[in-house]
Amino acid sequence: MSSFQPVRGTRDLINQEAQLLSYVTAKARETAKLYGFKETFTPVIESFELLSAKSGEEIRQRMFIFDDLGGRKIALRPEFTASIARLATTALRNEPKPLRVFSTGSVYRYDEPQKGRYREFYQANYELMGSAKPEADAEVILLTNSMMKNVGLQGYAIKLGNVGVLKGIMSQDGVDEKTQNAVLQRMDKKEYEAALALVENEKCRTTLRSLIELKADTVFETVEKMKAQVAGYEKASTAVENLSAILNLVAESGCPIEAVDPAFARGLEYYTGMIFEVYVPELDIALGGGGRYDRLIEVFGGEPTPAVGVAHGLDRIMIAMQTQQTTLKAQIQKRVAVVPVKEEIKGEALKIAQQLREAGVSVEFEIMGRKMAKALEDADKRGADYAVIVGERELKEGKVTLKDLKKREQCEVSLDELSSKIKQTPLG
Ligand code: AMP
């Protein structure tokens, strides 16, 4: 056995896990279609400058960076938003707004590997660009709700906040942007005392602490109490009003919000408004998260464009599905092995295999030249549902033998009826 292993923090996905990732990706793509998001493919590598512009210290320090042979500083994408914002200022610049862009693929962060935390992981990413309205925020939250529902997860909960509240308070009290980002980073890690220790202004500290310690019975009450706490802070008050509008819209559309967290912050620096995350009760890591970033496109040299987006962590959705033992609602496709009885008729057997494939049946043709018994045993072991046995005598009558490998029954079937017979017969 080779001693080569995947690089630390990366992994091979094979068999059921590969199938699960493919299934979850298909669901993400379906969700994108349901909400009118167009799929876009962008490079896995981008200039370090682009990726580091506004993503925040946290992510900057975790990027995989290298110089290419031409001396350019390149990084593996740690997320999709910067790439899509780049597109919005270039190739998609003249497209009518709003833009709804979906992407899926691998992203890279030098995180400390543990359960649900990898250095290479998969995201489904949705960006909605061109609207500052709470309807746009509501759409990405509802889309996240639909995705969780579509993959069959139970009991998932959405946590909502607005980073504009904390930023508004700190700006008004004269906290510089760099310190603000450092405070938010610590809040994101729930290191509240460490966060408050960075703030010199006492009034600011008191207001932030009142939000951190705020308790309420319902999400609506939380928002009402937040309004009272930030009275006198103009931008923070507008942010709470906005949070309230989004919460009401989402709730009215029938999607419950489990929690509103007044001290909620997320790792990425570019957020300016609403932020949210989705969890399942069995795991304490977020399955997805997103928020509003109204200034990023400008930073990249585009027209001022308000935008909101979300990234779903596909690896973590897979873990949640495995933990909840969610059964795949994937279409169960019957698998068929086509086996010629002897060498001389393999051309004709291959033609039958082709006819079945054209009719949409999944066929594994016998390519090992094995004797019938061995080939059937192997097909059975691999979990094929049927074997189509192509014999000389039957072929002359326009027939083949169809063997049900699960029931261990067989019958002769005319070639005209073969594909419909395979498709019609229920499995099991
Ligand atoms: P972010 O891009 O930081 O907003 O993260 C969006 C989602 O990606 C998170 O909610 C996680 O589900 C997922 N995610 C983030 N980091 C990792 C990681 N290191 N490994 C696996 N999934 C991750």
CSV table of C-alpha atoms in Angstrom, one decimal, residues 134-370:
chain,number,residue,atom,x,y,z
A,134,PRO,CA,-35.2,44.1,3.2
A,135,GLU,CA,-37.0,41.9,0.6
A,136,ALA,CA,-33.5,41.0,-0.8
A,137,ASP,CA,-32.3,40.0,2.7
A,138,ALA,CA,-35.4,38.0,3.2
A,139,GLU,CA,-34.9,36.2,-0.1
A,140,VAL,CA,-31.5,34.8,0.8
A,141,ILE,CA,-32.8,33.7,4.2
A,142,LEU,CA,-35.8,32.0,2.6
A,143,LEU,CA,-33.5,30.4,0.1
A,144,THR,CA,-31.5,29.0,2.9
A,145,ASN,CA,-34.6,27.7,4.6
A,146,SER,CA,-35.6,26.0,1.3
A,147,MET,CA,-32.2,24.4,0.9
A,148,MET,CA,-32.3,22.9,4.4
A,149,LYS,CA,-35.9,21.6,3.7
A,150,ASN,CA,-34.9,20.3,0.3
A,151,VAL,CA,-32.1,18.1,1.6
A,152,GLY,CA,-34.5,16.8,4.3
A,153,LEU,CA,-32.9,18.2,7.4
A,154,GLN,CA,-35.1,18.5,10.6
A,155,GLY,CA,-35.2,21.0,13.3
A,156,TYR,CA,-32.8,23.5,11.7
A,157,ALA,CA,-32.8,27.0,13.2
A,158,ILE,CA,-31.9,30.4,11.8
A,159,LYS,CA,-30.1,33.0,13.9
A,160,LEU,CA,-30.3,36.6,12.8
A,161,GLY,CA,-28.5,39.8,13.6
A,162,ASN,CA,-27.4,43.1,12.1
A,163,VAL,CA,-23.7,44.0,12.2
A,164,GLY,CA,-24.8,47.6,11.4
A,165,VAL,CA,-26.0,47.9,15.0
A,166,LEU,CA,-22.6,47.2,16.6
A,167,LYS,CA,-20.7,49.2,13.9
A,168,GLY,CA,-23.1,52.1,14.2
A,169,ILE,CA,-22.6,52.3,18.0
A,170,MET,CA,-18.9,52.1,17.7
A,171,SER,CA,-18.6,54.7,14.9
A,172,GLN,CA,-20.8,57.2,16.7
A,173,ASP,CA,-18.6,56.8,19.8
A,174,GLY,CA,-15.4,57.4,17.8
A,175,VAL,CA,-14.0,53.8,17.7
A,176,ASP,CA,-11.8,53.6,14.6
A,177,GLU,CA,-12.5,51.0,11.9
A,178,LYS,CA,-9.6,48.8,12.7
A,179,THR,CA,-10.6,48.5,16.3
A,180,GLN,CA,-14.2,47.9,15.3
A,181,ASN,CA,-13.1,44.9,13.2
A,182,ALA,CA,-11.0,43.5,16.0
A,183,VAL,CA,-14.0,43.9,18.4
A,184,LEU,CA,-16.3,42.1,16.0
A,185,GLN,CA,-13.8,39.3,15.4
A,186,ARG,CA,-13.8,38.6,19.2
A,187,MET,CA,-17.6,38.9,19.4
A,188,ASP,CA,-17.8,36.3,16.6
A,189,LYS,CA,-15.8,33.9,18.8
A,190,LYS,CA,-18.1,34.9,21.8
A,191,GLU,CA,-15.0,36.3,23.5
A,192,TYR,CA,-17.1,39.2,24.8
A,193,GLU,CA,-14.9,40.4,27.7
A,194,ALA,CA,-11.9,40.5,25.3
A,195,ALA,CA,-13.9,42.4,22.8
A,196,LEU,CA,-15.1,45.0,25.3
A,197,ALA,CA,-11.6,45.4,26.7
A,198,LEU,CA,-10.6,46.8,23.3
A,199,VAL,CA,-13.1,49.7,23.6
A,200,GLU,CA,-11.8,52.7,25.5
A,201,ASN,CA,-15.0,54.8,25.4
A,202,GLU,CA,-17.0,53.9,28.5
A,203,LYS,CA,-20.4,54.9,27.1
A,204,CYS,CA,-19.7,52.7,24.1
A,205,ARG,CA,-18.7,49.8,26.3
A,206,THR,CA,-21.8,50.1,28.4
A,207,THR,CA,-24.1,50.1,25.3
A,208,LEU,CA,-22.3,47.1,23.8
A,209,ARG,CA,-22.5,45.3,27.1
A,210,SER,CA,-26.3,46.0,27.3
A,211,LEU,CA,-26.7,44.3,23.9
A,212,ILE,CA,-24.5,41.3,24.8
A,213,GLU,CA,-26.5,40.8,28.0
A,214,LEU,CA,-29.9,41.5,26.5
A,215,LYS,CA,-32.5,38.8,27.3
A,216,ALA,CA,-36.0,38.4,25.9
A,217,ASP,CA,-38.7,35.8,25.5
A,218,THR,CA,-39.3,36.1,21.8
A,219,VAL,CA,-37.4,37.3,18.8
A,220,PHE,CA,-39.8,40.2,18.3
A,221,GLU,CA,-39.3,41.3,22.0
A,222,THR,CA,-35.5,41.1,21.4
A,223,VAL,CA,-35.8,43.6,18.6
A,224,GLU,CA,-38.0,45.9,20.7
A,225,LYS,CA,-35.5,45.9,23.5
A,226,MET,CA,-32.6,46.5,21.1
A,227,LYS,CA,-34.5,49.6,19.8
A,228,ALA,CA,-34.6,51.0,23.4
A,229,GLN,CA,-30.9,50.2,24.0
A,230,VAL,CA,-29.6,52.0,20.9
A,231,ALA,CA,-31.8,55.1,21.3
A,232,GLY,CA,-29.7,58.1,20.5
A,233,TYR,CA,-27.5,56.2,18.1
A,234,GLU,CA,-28.7,57.2,14.7
A,235,LYS,CA,-27.1,54.6,12.4
A,236,ALA,CA,-27.5,51.8,15.0
A,237,SER,CA,-31.2,52.7,15.3
A,238,THR,CA,-31.7,52.5,11.5
A,239,ALA,CA,-29.9,49.1,11.6
A,240,VAL,CA,-32.4,47.8,14.2
A,241,GLU,CA,-35.3,49.1,12.2
A,242,ASN,CA,-33.9,47.2,9.2
A,243,LEU,CA,-33.5,44.1,11.3
A,244,SER,CA,-37.1,44.4,12.4
A,245,ALA,CA,-38.3,44.8,8.8
A,246,ILE,CA,-36.4,41.7,7.7
A,247,LEU,CA,-37.6,39.6,10.7
A,248,ASN,CA,-41.2,40.6,10.0
A,249,LEU,CA,-41.0,39.8,6.3
A,250,VAL,CA,-39.4,36.4,6.8
A,251,ALA,CA,-41.8,35.5,9.6
A,252,GLU,CA,-44.8,36.6,7.5
A,253,SER,CA,-43.7,34.3,4.7
A,254,GLY,CA,-43.9,31.4,7.1
A,255,CYS,CA,-40.2,30.8,7.8
A,256,PRO,CA,-39.5,30.8,11.6
A,257,ILE,CA,-36.5,32.7,13.0
A,258,GLU,CA,-35.2,30.9,16.0
A,259,ALA,CA,-33.1,33.6,17.5
A,260,VAL,CA,-32.1,37.3,17.1
A,261,ASP,CA,-28.7,37.9,18.6
A,262,PRO,CA,-28.0,41.5,19.3
A,263,ALA,CA,-24.2,40.8,19.8
A,264,PHE,CA,-24.0,38.6,16.7
A,265,ALA,CA,-20.9,39.2,14.5
A,266,ARG,CA,-19.4,37.1,11.6
A,267,GLY,CA,-15.8,36.6,10.6
A,268,LEU,CA,-15.9,38.4,7.3
A,269,GLU,CA,-15.1,42.1,7.5
A,270,TYR,CA,-17.2,43.3,4.5
A,271,TYR,CA,-20.6,42.8,6.1
A,272,THR,CA,-22.5,46.1,6.6
A,273,GLY,CA,-26.0,45.0,7.7
A,274,MET,CA,-28.0,41.9,8.3
A,275,ILE,CA,-26.1,38.7,9.1
A,276,PHE,CA,-27.4,35.2,9.7
A,277,GLU,CA,-26.5,31.6,10.2
A,278,VAL,CA,-28.3,28.3,10.1
A,279,TYR,CA,-27.8,25.4,12.6
A,280,VAL,CA,-29.2,22.0,13.4
A,281,PRO,CA,-29.6,21.0,17.1
A,282,GLU,CA,-27.1,18.0,16.8
A,283,LEU,CA,-24.1,20.2,15.7
A,284,ASP,CA,-22.7,23.3,17.2
A,285,ILE,CA,-21.1,24.5,14.0
A,286,ALA,CA,-23.1,26.6,11.4
A,287,LEU,CA,-24.2,24.9,8.2
A,288,GLY,CA,-24.4,28.2,6.4
A,289,GLY,CA,-24.1,31.8,6.9
A,290,GLY,CA,-24.3,35.1,5.1
A,291,GLY,CA,-25.2,38.7,5.2
A,292,ARG,CA,-25.4,42.1,3.6
A,293,TYR,CA,-22.3,43.8,2.2
A,294,ASP,CA,-23.2,47.1,0.6
A,295,ARG,CA,-19.7,48.5,-0.1
A,296,LEU,CA,-17.6,45.7,-1.5
A,297,ILE,CA,-18.4,46.2,-5.1
A,298,GLU,CA,-17.3,49.9,-4.8
A,299,VAL,CA,-14.1,48.8,-3.1
A,300,PHE,CA,-13.4,46.8,-6.3
A,301,GLY,CA,-13.9,49.9,-8.5
A,302,GLY,CA,-17.6,49.3,-9.4
A,303,GLU,CA,-20.6,51.5,-9.1
A,304,PRO,CA,-22.0,51.6,-5.5
A,305,THR,CA,-24.1,48.4,-5.4
A,306,PRO,CA,-25.9,47.1,-2.4
A,307,ALA,CA,-25.7,43.3,-2.1
A,308,VAL,CA,-26.5,40.4,0.1
A,309,GLY,CA,-25.4,36.8,-0.1
A,310,VAL,CA,-25.1,33.4,1.7
A,311,ALA,CA,-22.7,30.5,1.5
A,312,HIS,CA,-23.9,27.0,2.6
A,313,GLY,CA,-21.2,24.6,3.8
A,314,LEU,CA,-21.9,21.4,1.9
A,315,ASP,CA,-19.6,19.2,4.0
A,316,ARG,CA,-21.4,20.3,7.1
A,317,ILE,CA,-24.8,19.7,5.5
A,318,MET,CA,-23.6,16.2,4.7
A,319,ILE,CA,-22.6,15.6,8.3
A,320,ALA,CA,-26.0,16.9,9.5
A,321,MET,CA,-27.7,14.6,7.1
A,322,GLN,CA,-25.6,11.6,8.2
A,323,THR,CA,-26.2,12.5,11.9
A,324,GLN,CA,-30.0,12.8,11.4
A,325,GLN,CA,-29.9,9.7,9.1
A,326,THR,CA,-31.7,11.6,6.4
A,327,THR,CA,-32.6,9.2,3.7
A,328,LEU,CA,-31.7,10.4,0.2
A,329,LYS,CA,-34.8,11.3,-1.7
A,330,ALA,CA,-32.7,10.9,-4.8
A,331,GLN,CA,-34.3,9.1,-7.7
A,332,ILE,CA,-33.4,5.5,-7.2
A,333,GLN,CA,-32.0,4.4,-10.5
A,334,LYS,CA,-32.0,0.7,-11.4
A,335,ARG,CA,-28.6,-0.7,-12.4
A,336,VAL,CA,-28.2,-3.3,-15.0
A,337,ALA,CA,-25.3,-5.6,-16.0
A,338,VAL,CA,-25.3,-6.7,-19.6
A,339,VAL,CA,-23.5,-10.0,-20.1
A,340,PRO,CA,-23.0,-11.9,-23.4
A,341,VAL,CA,-23.1,-15.7,-23.0
A,342,LYS,CA,-20.1,-16.1,-25.3
A,343,GLU,CA,-17.4,-14.1,-27.0
A,344,GLU,CA,-18.9,-14.3,-30.5
A,345,ILE,CA,-21.9,-12.2,-29.6
A,346,LYS,CA,-20.3,-9.5,-27.6
A,347,GLY,CA,-20.9,-7.0,-30.4
A,348,GLU,CA,-24.6,-7.7,-30.4
A,349,ALA,CA,-24.7,-7.5,-26.6
A,350,LEU,CA,-23.0,-4.1,-26.7
A,351,LYS,CA,-25.6,-2.9,-29.1
A,352,ILE,CA,-28.3,-4.0,-26.6
A,353,ALA,CA,-26.4,-2.1,-23.9
A,354,GLN,CA,-26.4,1.0,-26.1
A,355,GLN,CA,-30.2,0.7,-26.7
A,356,LEU,CA,-30.8,0.5,-23.0
A,357,ARG,CA,-28.6,3.5,-22.2
A,358,GLU,CA,-30.4,5.5,-24.9
A,359,ALA,CA,-33.6,4.6,-23.1
A,360,GLY,CA,-32.1,6.0,-19.9
A,361,VAL,CA,-31.1,2.8,-18.2
A,362,SER,CA,-27.8,2.7,-16.3
A,363,VAL,CA,-25.8,-0.2,-17.7
A,364,GLU,CA,-22.5,-1.8,-16.7
A,365,PHE,CA,-21.3,-3.9,-19.6
A,366,GLU,CA,-19.2,-7.0,-18.9
A,367,ILE,CA,-15.8,-5.9,-19.9
A,368,MET,CA,-13.7,-8.5,-18.1
A,369,GLY,CA,-14.5,-11.4,-20.4
A,370,ARG,CA,-15.6,-13.5,-17.5
